[in-house]
């Protein structure tokens, strides 16, 4: 196989996560993808280990060595092994990590006369799966590989948390790792593969070992800068890989794609919602014969209908200004996507948004639609929305906040991070943890700008203060990206309220409708413009009406006639007294 | 401070490793070709002895033809007895050499039985002969009274008896090993003949006849006695020679043996017994050849009792020694193989641990000597494994593993490695002790090429 052909079998999410160009001698991989299968560019399914091997060989590494708890030192290919043979007679005997081969010759040739052990050793019945290298020698050997000039070497430590926990010579290993970081190893790399979902989990796992504090500090530094640091998160598969996955299943299991023109949309649906591993998709889709929107709707929640994001937005009540802005963004997104296809350099433009307005004005709903719009335009790989408030981001102890924040940001990668009541992050108090969280978010917005859209939301006046509090915020949330969600007009509020009652299966008497119009108008006129709840107020009103109606029909119909009375319409008398006041 | 670490094998371990090599090796005495050879040789030996007996018998008969009438009568019964014994000897020769189904052990037992039976018969025959002689002497005394009256006849008879006695004396002197079996008896009887001759010369015929007759009878008895003893001895010598030839054949057969396994079975490897035991087999062969020569030489050959003892006691001891030598060779060869196996196990463990085999040899390229192997790590560190033989029964060995670390790093790490290696070796079934500090490493110990040369050509002072 030539180098060029080898290049063809890499998989994007692994290649992006593996920061070979960072120049660091110790790299880390973590995240949900480290335990996943990969559908590579050659449409072959591989686990992380062979995929990584392919990647490293194609990146020009002469020797790829693996270390795991069971086999502290082993190879996947004979070339790497042969490069590691030492001693003049080594080739005719054996190599580390390659099992047993020839024996020394005595007067009886290679005959074995040594009796087996008198009794089984160890007592635990533990079987070493192939590798019998002892930890101190493994470290000695790995160190010699890493420092050997002339042979470009990549060392992959699988399940590094377990490796550090179980390897007998952790102190020596920690020393060596320190040497590699400090002195450099001439283009060689050591790749630590962690199964932890977050970088903080990685750092914590290493710190728990006690002996590798310096390594934990190093990893912690790498984790801060997720775009350029030596630590890379391996995510779930993106659209391109999911598309290959569908083809792989078509070839392997005869999966039928009902409508080929919809293939891209199907991939989009698979990318939406809670991200799933390639293994999960392989498992799910290997059990169905046909692939269409209906099949997928069983697994992808939140998007049960066939409407596009724009169609959904159009159908929303009011929001005229929002719709105008979204249309503009959509056009721009399409142009950007086209520019990307043509290879035209993209103007450096921020896609982060600020939604201002009172609660209940549709900000969260629009955020979800924005995520889908961006995905449909190709600006985001998945377009899912992770909705959080300060409590989800900020911890109570020192060191707690970065972990929480990073975990949230990691979850939102390739989608939208919706920060509700974002202004709280600039408020003082809570030991400065709010600011700490905001700093991390700002860094990630910069570093992961191709994979992350942040929508900051809150009351209009508070958001104005928020943006003004930090020059970095204004840079990232330009004024043209601010969308004002005005309070609903009385007619719009009534329409929302009636929609809610209809959803509750209530018939509304015409006399009640008039009364409700007056109630809603009264509420609107008497509102506090800074805090009015809009749709939230309508939800409260709908609930109050429902309670009074229930009380009335139980009282008049009695338990026996309740079923028949369920069809009785809602009447003006079902409007609670407090709301009647508003109608005046 | 020294960087070397040494790991040695626990002594108790060797007893276990060598357990199977203790059992005595079967000598394969019953190889058909070997038995055939031995039977043929024994037949030839016995035939040669029989022909000596037959020649002597015909010489005696020739002498008897010229003897007097009375002597011929006297010798008739003795001749019958000796003929009977000749027949028996021939039968025994056949019994010992023609039964193809006899094993070597049966052959030796049969030989011993025949020798013992013959001894009993000889003693019995001689006793009966002696009793008969006493009767003959009495009868002759009675006839003497008739003769004394006729001086002339008496003088003639005295001369005849004297001539017969002298002829018998000459026969014994010429044909029978009287000094071996009856020292002094013939000389005493010669004096009696001289006395009788004096009596004849002095005209004392009566006394002369009496002395001549009695002397003749005693000479005749001596002749039978010697004849029987000599035959018994020749038979014993033939048998002993056969048994020695058997031992000699076994020694030749054991020159090359099959190698033995730990479980006491044999394998295809060949053991050159003399080489492995540093000449013990050829020394035994020389000893046996010396014995054969001594037995074959009439002047040096041991007596019947010694010959019987040779068959009864010494031959089994020789065989036992041969067995031990063959067993020792097998055990030494097996021990050498185990040395290679032990070194191999250590090397396997070290290979799994990043070392590659650089070189190995038996010191001086001699399988009987210490095995030295060197492994090398990527980082330049070397480990020398020495498995040296320890003489004994069974042979033991010592294992030394010396590490020569060139890489930088703390001594703590080197200890950790040495302990890990010891632990792995124990898992492999090699009971080693905790590592020790090995002192300043001797650079010469790493020079496998030098150790490959014979010790005398290394130019070192020992």
PDB file of N, CA and C in Angstrom, chain A residues 16-78:
ATOM      1  N   UNK A  16      -9.341  15.312  12.940  1.00  0.00           N
ATOM      2  CA  UNK A  16      -9.465  16.653  13.519  1.00  0.00           C
ATOM      3  C   UNK A  16      -9.098  16.665  14.997  1.00  0.00           C
ATOM      4  N   UNK A  17      -9.454  15.591  15.679  1.00  0.00           N
ATOM      5  CA  UNK A  17      -9.183  15.539  17.122  1.00  0.00           C
ATOM      6  C   UNK A  17      -7.704  15.316  17.420  1.00  0.00           C
ATOM      7  N   UNK A  18      -7.043  14.615  16.518  1.00  0.00           N
ATOM      8  CA  UNK A  18      -5.628  14.292  16.755  1.00  0.00           C
ATOM      9  C   UNK A  18      -4.773  15.467  16.301  1.00  0.00           C
ATOM     10  N   UNK A  19      -4.245  16.211  17.264  1.00  0.00           N
ATOM     11  CA  UNK A  19      -3.584  17.478  16.949  1.00  0.00           C
ATOM     12  C   UNK A  19      -2.115  17.259  16.617  1.00  0.00           C
ATOM     13  N   UNK A  20      -1.884  16.531  15.520  1.00  0.00           N
ATOM     14  CA  UNK A  20      -0.500  16.232  15.147  1.00  0.00           C
ATOM     15  C   UNK A  20       0.279  17.503  14.814  1.00  0.00           C
ATOM     16  N   UNK A  21      -0.452  18.528  14.324  1.00  0.00           N
ATOM     17  CA  UNK A  21       0.227  19.759  13.921  1.00  0.00           C
ATOM     18  C   UNK A  21       0.493  20.697  15.103  1.00  0.00           C
ATOM     19  N   UNK A  22       0.104  20.279  16.316  1.00  0.00           N
ATOM     20  CA  UNK A  22       0.308  21.169  17.464  1.00  0.00           C
ATOM     21  C   UNK A  22       1.777  21.228  17.876  1.00  0.00           C
ATOM     22  N   UNK A  23       2.571  20.267  17.397  1.00  0.00           N
ATOM     23  CA  UNK A  23       3.983  20.254  17.742  1.00  0.00           C
ATOM     24  C   UNK A  23       4.256  19.666  19.112  1.00  0.00           C
ATOM     25  N   UNK A  24       3.211  19.298  19.820  1.00  0.00           N
ATOM     26  CA  UNK A  24       3.405  18.749  21.161  1.00  0.00           C
ATOM     27  C   UNK A  24       3.858  17.297  21.065  1.00  0.00           C
ATOM     28  N   UNK A  25       4.634  16.855  22.062  1.00  0.00           N
ATOM     29  CA  UNK A  25       5.083  15.460  22.019  1.00  0.00           C
ATOM     30  C   UNK A  25       4.099  14.535  22.710  1.00  0.00           C
ATOM     31  N   UNK A  26       3.239  15.103  23.549  1.00  0.00           N
ATOM     32  CA  UNK A  26       2.192  14.265  24.132  1.00  0.00           C
ATOM     33  C   UNK A  26       0.839  14.818  23.720  1.00  0.00           C
ATOM     34  N   UNK A  27       0.065  13.986  23.056  1.00  0.00           N
ATOM     35  CA  UNK A  27      -1.268  14.386  22.616  1.00  0.00           C
ATOM     36  C   UNK A  27      -2.281  13.567  23.402  1.00  0.00           C
ATOM     37  N   UNK A  28      -3.475  14.126  23.524  1.00  0.00           N
ATOM     38  CA  UNK A  28      -4.515  13.369  24.218  1.00  0.00           C
ATOM     39  C   UNK A  28      -5.760  13.307  23.355  1.00  0.00           C
ATOM     40  N   UNK A  29      -6.423  12.180  23.405  1.00  0.00           N
ATOM     41  CA  UNK A  29      -7.726  12.034  22.765  1.00  0.00           C
ATOM     42  C   UNK A  29      -8.716  11.657  23.856  1.00  0.00           C
ATOM     43  N   UNK A  30      -9.903  12.219  23.797  1.00  0.00           N
ATOM     44  CA  UNK A  30     -10.919  11.875  24.777  1.00  0.00           C
ATOM     45  C   UNK A  30     -12.272  12.067  24.117  1.00  0.00           C
ATOM     46  N   UNK A  31     -13.306  11.867  24.880  1.00  0.00           N
ATOM     47  CA  UNK A  31     -14.630  12.126  24.353  1.00  0.00           C
ATOM     48  C   UNK A  31     -15.348  10.855  23.944  1.00  0.00           C
ATOM     49  N   UNK A  32     -16.618  11.011  23.559  1.00  0.00           N
ATOM     50  CA  UNK A  32     -17.446   9.828  23.317  1.00  0.00           C
ATOM     51  C   UNK A  32     -16.931   8.963  22.164  1.00  0.00           C
ATOM     52  N   UNK A  33     -16.198   9.590  21.224  1.00  0.00           N
ATOM     53  CA  UNK A  33     -15.768   8.844  20.042  1.00  0.00           C
ATOM     54  C   UNK A  33     -14.644   7.857  20.317  1.00  0.00           C
ATOM     55  N   UNK A  34     -13.958   7.970  21.471  1.00  0.00           N
ATOM     56  CA  UNK A  34     -12.805   7.083  21.678  1.00  0.00           C
ATOM     57  C   UNK A  34     -13.231   5.626  21.857  1.00  0.00           C
ATOM     58  N   UNK A  35     -14.514   5.460  22.182  1.00  0.00           N
ATOM     59  CA  UNK A  35     -14.987   4.080  22.313  1.00  0.00           C
ATOM     60  C   UNK A  35     -15.859   3.660  21.144  1.00  0.00           C
ATOM     61  N   UNK A  36     -15.850   4.473  20.114  1.00  0.00           N
ATOM     62  CA  UNK A  36     -16.806   4.266  19.012  1.00  0.00           C
ATOM     63  C   UNK A  36     -16.174   3.496  17.854  1.00  0.00           C
ATOM     64  N   UNK A  37     -17.029   3.112  16.905  1.00  0.00           N
ATOM     65  CA  UNK A  37     -16.548   2.605  15.617  1.00  0.00           C
ATOM     66  C   UNK A  37     -16.455   3.795  14.672  1.00  0.00           C
ATOM     67  N   UNK A  38     -15.632   3.645  13.649  1.00  0.00           N
ATOM     68  CA  UNK A  38     -15.486   4.721  12.676  1.00  0.00           C
ATOM     69  C   UNK A  38     -15.770   4.174  11.286  1.00  0.00           C
ATOM     70  N   UNK A  39     -16.572   4.915  10.522  1.00  0.00           N
ATOM     71  CA  UNK A  39     -16.753   4.528   9.125  1.00  0.00           C
ATOM     72  C   UNK A  39     -15.799   5.426   8.334  1.00  0.00           C
ATOM     73  N   UNK A  40     -14.690   4.815   7.911  1.00  0.00           N
ATOM     74  CA  UNK A  40     -13.611   5.604   7.322  1.00  0.00           C
ATOM     75  C   UNK A  40     -13.908   5.968   5.876  1.00  0.00           C
ATOM     76  N   UNK A  41     -13.008   6.773   5.297  1.00  0.00           N
ATOM     77  CA  UNK A  41     -13.247   7.259   3.931  1.00  0.00           C
ATOM     78  C   UNK A  41     -13.265   6.126   2.919  1.00  0.00           C
ATOM     79  N   UNK A  42     -12.690   4.977   3.270  1.00  0.00           N
ATOM     80  CA  UNK A  42     -12.750   3.848   2.348  1.00  0.00           C
ATOM     81  C   UNK A  42     -13.977   2.983   2.608  1.00  0.00           C
ATOM     82  N   UNK A  43     -14.935   3.532   3.361  1.00  0.00           N
ATOM     83  CA  UNK A  43     -16.195   2.839   3.661  1.00  0.00           C
ATOM     84  C   UNK A  43     -15.980   1.555   4.460  1.00  0.00           C
ATOM     85  N   UNK A  44     -14.870   1.497   5.188  1.00  0.00           N
ATOM     86  CA  UNK A  44     -14.618   0.361   6.059  1.00  0.00           C
ATOM     87  C   UNK A  44     -14.872   0.790   7.494  1.00  0.00           C
ATOM     88  N   UNK A  45     -15.459  -0.124   8.255  1.00  0.00           N
ATOM     89  CA  UNK A  45     -15.701   0.163   9.661  1.00  0.00           C
ATOM     90  C   UNK A  45     -14.467  -0.259  10.464  1.00  0.00           C
ATOM     91  N   UNK A  46     -13.993   0.624  11.302  1.00  0.00           N
ATOM     92  CA  UNK A  46     -12.821   0.303  12.129  1.00  0.00           C
ATOM     93  C   UNK A  46     -13.055   0.790  13.550  1.00  0.00           C
ATOM     94  N   UNK A  47     -12.429   0.102  14.475  1.00  0.00           N
ATOM     95  CA  UNK A  47     -12.389   0.617  15.840  1.00  0.00           C
ATOM     96  C   UNK A  47     -11.341   1.716  15.913  1.00  0.00           C
ATOM     97  N   UNK A  48     -11.264   2.343  17.065  1.00  0.00           N
ATOM     98  CA  UNK A  48     -10.316   3.451  17.207  1.00  0.00           C
ATOM     99  C   UNK A  48      -8.893   3.008  16.906  1.00  0.00           C
ATOM    100  N   UNK A  49      -8.532   1.823  17.404  1.00  0.00           N
ATOM    101  CA  UNK A  49      -7.135   1.397  17.318  1.00  0.00           C
ATOM    102  C   UNK A  49      -6.671   1.266  15.859  1.00  0.00           C
ATOM    103  N   UNK A  50      -7.338   0.449  15.042  1.00  0.00           N
ATOM    104  CA  UNK A  50      -6.886   0.355  13.642  1.00  0.00           C
ATOM    105  C   UNK A  50      -7.051   1.673  12.880  1.00  0.00           C
ATOM    106  N   UNK A  51      -8.088   2.434  13.242  1.00  0.00           N
ATOM    107  CA  UNK A  51      -8.289   3.723  12.551  1.00  0.00           C
ATOM    108  C   UNK A  51      -7.122   4.662  12.864  1.00  0.00           C
ATOM    109  N   UNK A  52      -6.743   4.654  14.144  1.00  0.00           N
ATOM    110  CA  UNK A  52      -5.637   5.498  14.572  1.00  0.00           C
ATOM    111  C   UNK A  52      -4.334   5.036  13.917  1.00  0.00           C
ATOM    112  N   UNK A  53      -4.184   3.729  13.845  1.00  0.00           N
ATOM    113  CA  UNK A  53      -2.985   3.167  13.208  1.00  0.00           C
ATOM    114  C   UNK A  53      -2.885   3.644  11.760  1.00  0.00           C
ATOM    115  N   UNK A  54      -4.013   3.551  11.026  1.00  0.00           N
ATOM    116  CA  UNK A  54      -4.043   4.000   9.632  1.00  0.00           C
ATOM    117  C   UNK A  54      -3.668   5.470   9.547  1.00  0.00           C
ATOM    118  N   UNK A  55      -4.265   6.224  10.437  1.00  0.00           N
ATOM    119  CA  UNK A  55      -4.058   7.664  10.435  1.00  0.00           C
ATOM    120  C   UNK A  55      -2.587   8.001  10.666  1.00  0.00           C
ATOM    121  N   UNK A  56      -1.993   7.332  11.648  1.00  0.00           N
ATOM    122  CA  UNK A  56      -0.605   7.643  12.005  1.00  0.00           C
ATOM    123  C   UNK A  56       0.362   7.182  10.924  1.00  0.00           C
ATOM    124  N   UNK A  57       0.091   6.030  10.352  1.00  0.00           N
ATOM    125  CA  UNK A  57       0.961   5.551   9.281  1.00  0.00           C
ATOM    126  C   UNK A  57       0.870   6.494   8.090  1.00  0.00           C
ATOM    127  N   UNK A  58      -0.339   6.928   7.783  1.00  0.00           N
ATOM    128  CA  UNK A  58      -0.496   7.823   6.629  1.00  0.00           C
ATOM    129  C   UNK A  58       0.082   9.203   6.931  1.00  0.00           C
ATOM    130  N   UNK A  59       0.200   9.534   8.227  1.00  0.00           N
ATOM    131  CA  UNK A  59       0.807  10.815   8.586  1.00  0.00           C
ATOM    132  C   UNK A  59       2.330  10.732   8.580  1.00  0.00           C
ATOM    133  N   UNK A  60       2.865   9.575   8.186  1.00  0.00           N
ATOM    134  CA  UNK A  60       4.308   9.469   8.002  1.00  0.00           C
ATOM    135  C   UNK A  60       5.066   8.871   9.170  1.00  0.00           C
ATOM    136  N   UNK A  61       4.370   8.284  10.114  1.00  0.00           N
ATOM    137  CA  UNK A  61       5.086   7.634  11.222  1.00  0.00           C
ATOM    138  C   UNK A  61       5.594   6.269  10.770  1.00  0.00           C
ATOM    139  N   UNK A  62       6.904   6.036  10.994  1.00  0.00           N
ATOM    140  CA  UNK A  62       7.507   4.775  10.558  1.00  0.00           C
ATOM    141  C   UNK A  62       7.069   3.626  11.453  1.00  0.00           C
ATOM    142  N   UNK A  63       6.901   3.973  12.720  1.00  0.00           N
ATOM    143  CA  UNK A  63       6.606   2.917  13.692  1.00  0.00           C
ATOM    144  C   UNK A  63       5.436   3.363  14.554  1.00  0.00           C
ATOM    145  N   UNK A  64       4.462   2.493  14.689  1.00  0.00           N
ATOM    146  CA  UNK A  64       3.342   2.779  15.576  1.00  0.00           C
ATOM    147  C   UNK A  64       3.312   1.688  16.650  1.00  0.00           C
ATOM    148  N   UNK A  65       3.462   2.108  17.894  1.00  0.00           N
ATOM    149  CA  UNK A  65       3.509   1.170  19.028  1.00  0.00           C
ATOM    150  C   UNK A  65       2.270   1.398  19.878  1.00  0.00           C
ATOM    151  N   UNK A  66       1.708   0.312  20.389  1.00  0.00           N
ATOM    152  CA  UNK A  66       0.540   0.442  21.244  1.00  0.00           C
ATOM    153  C   UNK A  66       0.850  -0.056  22.652  1.00  0.00           C
ATOM    154  N   UNK A  67       0.227   0.583  23.614  1.00  0.00           N
ATOM    155  CA  UNK A  67       0.357   0.122  24.996  1.00  0.00           C
ATOM    156  C   UNK A  67      -1.026   0.078  25.621  1.00  0.00           C
ATOM    157  N   UNK A  68      -1.327  -1.030  26.286  1.00  0.00           N
ATOM    158  CA  UNK A  68      -2.608  -1.125  26.997  1.00  0.00           C
ATOM    159  C   UNK A  68      -2.354  -1.889  28.290  1.00  0.00           C
ATOM    160  N   UNK A  69      -3.355  -1.975  29.131  1.00  0.00           N
ATOM    161  CA  UNK A  69      -3.169  -2.662  30.415  1.00  0.00           C
ATOM    162  C   UNK A  69      -2.786  -4.118  30.172  1.00  0.00           C
ATOM    163  N   UNK A  70      -3.515  -4.768  29.305  1.00  0.00           N
ATOM    164  CA  UNK A  70      -3.260  -6.182  29.032  1.00  0.00           C
ATOM    165  C   UNK A  70      -1.961  -6.410  28.307  1.00  0.00           C
ATOM    166  N   UNK A  71      -1.656  -5.537  27.375  1.00  0.00           N
ATOM    167  CA  UNK A  71      -0.436  -5.657  26.586  1.00  0.00           C
ATOM    168  C   UNK A  71       0.288  -4.318  26.608  1.00  0.00           C
ATOM    169  N   UNK A  72       1.171  -4.150  27.584  1.00  0.00           N
ATOM    170  CA  UNK A  72       1.813  -2.838  27.737  1.00  0.00           C
ATOM    171  C   UNK A  72       2.612  -2.407  26.511  1.00  0.00           C
ATOM    172  N   UNK A  73       2.924  -3.355  25.635  1.00  0.00           N
ATOM    173  CA  UNK A  73       3.712  -2.980  24.467  1.00  0.00           C
ATOM    174  C   UNK A  73       3.396  -3.953  23.342  1.00  0.00           C
ATOM    175  N   UNK A  74       2.818  -3.462  22.282  1.00  0.00           N
ATOM    176  CA  UNK A  74       2.568  -4.355  21.150  1.00  0.00           C
ATOM    177  C   UNK A  74       2.433  -3.567  19.855  1.00  0.00           C
ATOM    178  N   UNK A  75       2.420  -4.300  18.760  1.00  0.00           N
ATOM    179  CA  UNK A  75       2.375  -3.671  17.438  1.00  0.00           C
ATOM    180  C   UNK A  75       1.190  -4.207  16.662  1.00  0.00           C
ATOM    181  N   UNK A  76       0.784  -3.459  15.662  1.00  0.00           N
ATOM    182  CA  UNK A  76      -0.258  -3.960  14.765  1.00  0.00           C
ATOM    183  C   UNK A  76       0.345  -4.417  13.447  1.00  0.00           C
ATOM    184  N   UNK A  77       1.551  -3.935  13.129  1.00  0.00           N
ATOM    185  CA  UNK A  77       2.122  -4.294  11.826  1.00  0.00           C
ATOM    186  C   UNK A  77       3.563  -4.782  11.986  1.00  0.00           C
ATOM    187  N   UNK A  78       3.928  -5.680  11.077  1.00  0.00           N
ATOM    188  CA  UNK A  78       5.253  -6.311  11.139  1.00  0.00           C
ATOM    189  C   UNK A  78       6.356  -5.277  10.919  1.00  0.00           C
TER     190      UNK A  78
END
